[in-house]
């Protein structure tokens, strides 16, 4: 599957089959995240691969009870490390959320190419996620995603037209 196809095919998946994700497939998907660009190549992130059912249950609760998360055999928790990131992107912001988001985008597209489903989870309580995975205080939780074989096609969502999103030469 080429990258355009993966971009078009990816959907947020909120129903999963329980089937195990083979180790080599998981490794390829994680490696896609590893290869993502980061500010000054600092790579200020860590992804925790959760398969333990008890921790998955705690993550469901930490994600405001989004139960479908635990249907997948794997839940990924993506954390950023502000102290290892570029502090003043554009002169005003720490790069870690951007760095993590790019890595997760690589990962979700690779997952699509492998026939796997993902769903970016941004509705969570950081403190509860951090406690569930034993994250140290310097790690900030940016996103989670279930990872597994889809049991649905996913909702077809619309996007704005290009002319609402893109302008040329001037804003
Ligand atoms: C930052 C962010 C946070 C999101 N949080 C959630 C979430 O907590 N739960 C959920 O089911 N979907 C969540 N989504 C998925 C969006 O609802 C979804 O991407 C959007 O509706 C477009 O649908 P699509 O991903 O199928 O193209 C989130 C997406 C993003 C980018």
Coordinates of N, CA and C in Angstrom, one line a residue, residues 38-117:
X38 N 12.0 14.6 14.2 CA 11.8 15.3 15.4 C 12.7 16.6 15.4
X39 N 12.3 17.6 16.2 CA 13.1 18.8 16.2 C 14.5 18.5 16.6
X40 N 15.4 19.0 15.8 CA 16.9 18.7 16.0 C 17.2 17.2 16.2
X41 N 16.4 16.4 15.8 CA 16.5 14.9 15.9 C 16.7 14.5 17.4
X42 N 16.0 15.3 18.3 CA 16.1 15.0 19.7 C 15.4 13.7 20.2
X43 N 14.4 13.4 19.4 CA 13.6 12.2 19.7 C 13.1 12.1 21.1
X44 N 12.4 13.2 21.5 CA 12.0 13.3 23.0 C 10.7 12.6 23.3
X45 N 10.6 11.3 23.1 CA 9.4 10.6 23.3 C 9.6 9.2 23.7
X46 N 8.6 8.6 24.2 CA 8.5 7.2 24.5 C 7.1 6.7 24.4
X47 N 7.0 5.6 23.7 CA 5.7 4.9 23.5 C 5.6 3.7 24.4
X48 N 4.6 3.6 25.2 CA 4.5 2.4 26.1 C 3.5 1.5 25.4
X49 N 3.9 0.2 25.2 CA 3.0 -0.8 24.6 C 2.3 -1.6 25.7
X50 N 1.0 -1.4 25.8 CA 0.3 -2.0 26.9 C -0.5 -3.2 26.4
X51 N -0.2 -4.4 27.0 CA -1.0 -5.6 26.7 C -1.7 -6.2 27.9
X52 N -1.2 -5.8 29.1 CA -1.7 -6.3 30.4 C -3.2 -5.8 30.5
X53 N -4.0 -6.8 30.8 CA -5.5 -6.5 30.8 C -5.9 -5.6 32.0
X54 N -5.2 -5.8 33.1 CA -5.5 -4.9 34.2 C -5.1 -3.4 33.9
X55 N -3.9 -3.3 33.3 CA -3.5 -1.9 33.0 C -4.4 -1.3 31.9
X56 N -4.8 -2.2 30.9 CA -5.8 -1.7 29.9 C -7.1 -1.2 30.5
X57 N -7.6 -2.0 31.5 CA -8.8 -1.5 32.2 C -8.6 -0.2 32.9
X58 N -7.5 0.0 33.5 CA -7.2 1.3 34.2 C -7.1 2.4 33.1
X59 N -6.6 2.1 31.9 CA -6.5 3.1 30.9 C -7.9 3.5 30.4
X60 N -8.8 2.5 30.3 CA -10.2 2.8 29.9 C -10.8 3.9 30.9
X61 N -10.6 3.6 32.1 CA -11.1 4.5 33.2 C -10.4 5.9 33.0
X62 N -9.1 5.9 32.7 CA -8.3 7.1 32.6 C -8.8 7.9 31.4
X63 N -9.3 7.2 30.4 CA -9.8 7.8 29.1 C -11.3 8.0 29.2
X64 N -11.8 8.5 30.3 CA -13.2 8.8 30.5 C -14.1 7.7 30.0
X65 N -13.7 6.5 30.4 CA -14.5 5.3 30.1 C -14.8 5.0 28.7
X66 N -13.9 5.2 27.8 CA -14.0 4.9 26.4 C -13.7 3.4 26.3
X67 N -14.7 2.5 26.4 CA -14.5 1.1 26.6 C -13.9 0.4 25.5
X68 N -14.1 0.9 24.2 CA -13.6 0.2 23.1 C -12.1 0.1 23.1
X69 N -11.4 1.0 23.8 CA -10.0 1.0 23.9 C -9.4 -0.3 24.3
X70 N -10.1 -0.9 25.3 CA -9.6 -2.2 25.8 C -10.0 -3.4 24.9
X71 N -10.8 -3.2 23.9 CA -11.2 -4.3 23.0 C -9.9 -4.7 22.2
X72 N -9.1 -3.8 21.9 CA -7.9 -4.1 21.1 C -6.9 -4.8 22.0
X73 N -6.1 -5.7 21.3 CA -5.1 -6.4 22.1 C -4.0 -5.6 22.7
X74 N -3.8 -4.4 22.0 CA -2.7 -3.5 22.4 C -3.3 -2.1 22.6
X75 N -2.8 -1.4 23.6 CA -3.0 0.0 23.7 C -1.7 0.7 23.8
X76 N -1.5 1.7 23.0 CA -0.2 2.4 23.0 C -0.4 3.8 23.7
X77 N 0.5 4.1 24.5 CA 0.5 5.4 25.2 C 1.7 6.2 24.8
X78 N 1.5 7.3 24.2 CA 2.6 8.1 23.6 C 2.9 9.3 24.6
X79 N 4.1 9.3 25.1 CA 4.5 10.4 26.0 C 5.6 11.2 25.4
X80 N 5.6 12.5 25.8 CA 6.6 13.4 25.3 C 7.5 13.8 26.5
X81 N 8.7 14.2 26.2 CA 9.7 14.5 27.3 C 10.1 15.9 27.1
X82 N 9.4 16.9 27.7 CA 9.7 18.3 27.5 C 11.2 18.7 27.8
X83 N 11.8 18.1 28.8 CA 13.2 18.5 29.1 C 14.2 18.0 28.1
X84 N 13.8 17.0 27.2 CA 14.7 16.6 26.2 C 14.3 17.1 24.8
X85 N 13.2 18.0 24.8 CA 12.7 18.5 23.5 C 13.3 19.9 23.3
X86 N 13.0 20.4 22.1 CA 13.4 21.8 21.8 C 12.5 22.8 22.5
X87 N 13.0 23.7 23.3 CA 12.1 24.4 24.2 C 11.3 25.6 23.6
X88 N 11.8 26.1 22.4 CA 11.2 27.4 22.0 C 11.0 27.3 20.5
X89 N 10.2 26.4 20.0 CA 9.8 26.3 18.6 C 9.1 27.5 18.2
X90 N 9.5 28.1 17.1 CA 8.9 29.4 16.7 C 9.1 30.5 17.7
X91 N 10.0 30.3 18.6 CA 10.2 31.3 19.6 C 9.3 31.3 20.8
X92 N 8.4 30.3 20.8 CA 7.4 30.3 21.9 C 6.9 29.0 22.4
X93 N 7.2 27.8 21.8 CA 6.6 26.6 22.3 C 7.6 25.4 22.3
X94 N 7.3 24.6 23.4 CA 8.1 23.3 23.5 C 7.7 22.4 22.3
X95 N 8.7 21.7 21.7 CA 8.4 20.9 20.5 C 7.7 19.6 20.8
X96 N 7.7 19.1 22.1 CA 7.3 17.7 22.3 C 5.9 17.3 21.8
X97 N 4.9 18.2 21.9 CA 3.6 17.7 21.4 C 3.7 17.5 19.9
X98 N 4.4 18.4 19.2 CA 4.6 18.2 17.7 C 5.3 17.0 17.4
X99 N 6.5 16.8 18.1 CA 7.3 15.6 17.8 C 6.5 14.3 18.0
X100 N 5.8 14.3 19.1 CA 5.0 13.0 19.4 C 3.9 12.9 18.3
X101 N 3.3 14.0 17.9 CA 2.2 13.8 17.0 C 2.7 13.3 15.6
X102 N 3.9 13.8 15.2 CA 4.4 13.3 14.0 C 4.7 11.8 14.1
X103 N 5.3 11.4 15.2 CA 5.6 9.9 15.3 C 4.4 9.1 15.3
X104 N 3.3 9.6 16.0 CA 2.1 8.9 16.0 C 1.4 8.9 14.6
X105 N 1.6 9.9 13.9 CA 1.0 9.9 12.5 C 1.7 8.8 11.7
X106 N 3.1 8.8 11.7 CA 3.8 7.7 11.0 C 3.2 6.3 11.5
X107 N 3.1 6.2 12.8 CA 2.6 4.9 13.3 C 1.2 4.6 12.8
X108 N 0.3 5.5 12.8 CA -1.1 5.2 12.5 C -1.2 4.8 11.0
X109 N -0.4 5.5 10.2 CA -0.4 5.2 8.7 C 0.2 3.8 8.5
X110 N 1.3 3.5 9.2 CA 1.9 2.2 9.0 C 0.9 1.1 9.5
X111 N 0.2 1.4 10.6 CA -0.8 0.4 11.1 C -1.8 0.2 10.0
X112 N -2.3 1.3 9.4 CA -3.3 1.1 8.3 C -2.7 0.2 7.2
X113 N -1.5 0.4 6.8 CA -0.9 -0.4 5.7 C -0.8 -1.8 6.1
X114 N -0.7 -2.1 7.4 CA -0.7 -3.5 7.9 C -2.1 -4.1 8.1
X115 N -3.1 -3.3 7.8 CA -4.5 -3.8 8.0 C -4.9 -3.7 9.5
X116 N -4.2 -2.9 10.2 CA -4.6 -2.6 11.7 C -5.4 -1.4 11.8
X117 N -6.1 -1.3 12.9 CA -6.9 -0.1 13.2 C -6.3 0.7 14.4

